Amino acid sequence: MRTPRETILAALHARLSALPATALRGEVLPERVPAEGLLILRDGEPGETEVTLSPLRYHYQHRAEIEAVVQGAARDIAFDTL
């Protein structure tokens, strides 16, 4: 069974996969970038736990990062398109 964190990250990756650029998750930057661009989803770290005492709750703020790479003469337009 997937954890809620994994479910959310998988859904974010699915949304990125719908874009015209190639979407990867947790991969190393390849030597060649596709012409349409490249998006790499980095899972990030869950960060420090915050605790609420009444009622007892644990809160995490998790930040995932998206690395966007485009190349070529029209890279500004390609980046805006993403």
Coordinates of C-alpha atoms in Angstrom, one line a residue:
M1 CA 0.0 0.0 0.0
R2 CA 1.3 3.4 -0.9
T3 CA 1.9 6.1 1.7
P4 CA 0.1 9.4 1.3
R5 CA 3.4 11.1 0.5
E6 CA 4.1 8.6 -2.3
T7 CA 0.6 9.0 -3.6
I8 CA 0.9 12.7 -3.8
L9 CA 4.4 12.6 -5.5
A10 CA 3.1 10.0 -8.0
A11 CA 0.1 12.3 -8.8
L12 CA 2.5 15.2 -9.3
H13 CA 4.7 13.2 -11.6
A14 CA 1.6 12.1 -13.6
R15 CA 0.6 15.8 -14.0
L16 CA 4.1 16.6 -15.2
S17 CA 4.0 13.7 -17.7
A18 CA 1.0 15.3 -19.4
L19 CA 3.2 18.3 -20.4
P20 CA 5.1 18.2 -23.8
A21 CA 8.5 17.9 -22.1
T22 CA 9.9 14.5 -20.9
A23 CA 9.2 14.0 -17.2
L24 CA 11.5 12.0 -15.0
R25 CA 11.4 11.3 -11.3
G26 CA 14.6 11.2 -9.2
E27 CA 16.8 10.6 -12.2
V28 CA 20.3 12.0 -12.9
L29 CA 20.4 14.8 -15.5
P30 CA 21.1 13.0 -18.8
E31 CA 23.8 14.0 -21.2
R32 CA 21.3 14.9 -23.9
V33 CA 18.2 16.9 -23.3
P34 CA 15.2 16.2 -25.5
A35 CA 14.3 19.0 -27.9
E36 CA 11.0 19.6 -26.2
G37 CA 12.7 20.0 -22.8
L38 CA 13.1 18.0 -19.7
L39 CA 11.4 18.0 -16.2
I40 CA 12.9 16.1 -13.3
L41 CA 10.9 15.8 -10.1
R42 CA 13.0 15.6 -7.0
D43 CA 11.2 14.0 -4.0
G44 CA 12.9 16.3 -1.5
E45 CA 12.9 15.8 2.3
P46 CA 10.0 15.8 4.7
G47 CA 11.6 18.3 7.0
E48 CA 11.3 18.8 10.7
T49 CA 8.2 17.5 12.5
E50 CA 6.0 20.1 14.2
V51 CA 3.9 18.9 17.1
T52 CA 0.5 20.2 18.3
L53 CA -0.3 19.1 21.8
S54 CA -4.0 19.4 22.1
P55 CA -5.1 17.3 20.3
L56 CA -1.7 15.5 19.7
R57 CA -0.9 15.9 16.0
Y58 CA 2.3 15.7 14.0
H59 CA 2.7 18.1 11.0
Y60 CA 5.2 17.8 8.2
Q61 CA 5.9 20.3 5.5
H62 CA 7.4 18.5 2.5
R63 CA 8.8 20.4 -0.5
A64 CA 9.3 18.6 -3.8
E65 CA 11.4 20.3 -6.4
I66 CA 11.0 20.4 -10.2
E67 CA 14.2 20.8 -12.3
A68 CA 13.3 22.2 -15.7
V69 CA 15.9 22.1 -18.5
V70 CA 15.5 23.5 -22.0
Q71 CA 18.1 24.1 -24.7
G72 CA 18.4 25.8 -28.0
A73 CA 18.1 29.2 -29.5
A74 CA 14.4 29.5 -28.5
R75 CA 14.9 28.3 -24.9
D76 CA 13.1 31.3 -23.4
I77 CA 10.0 30.5 -25.4
A78 CA 10.3 26.8 -24.6
F79 CA 10.6 27.5 -20.9
D80 CA 7.6 29.8 -20.9
T81 CA 5.6 27.0 -22.7
L82 CA 6.4 24.6 -19.9

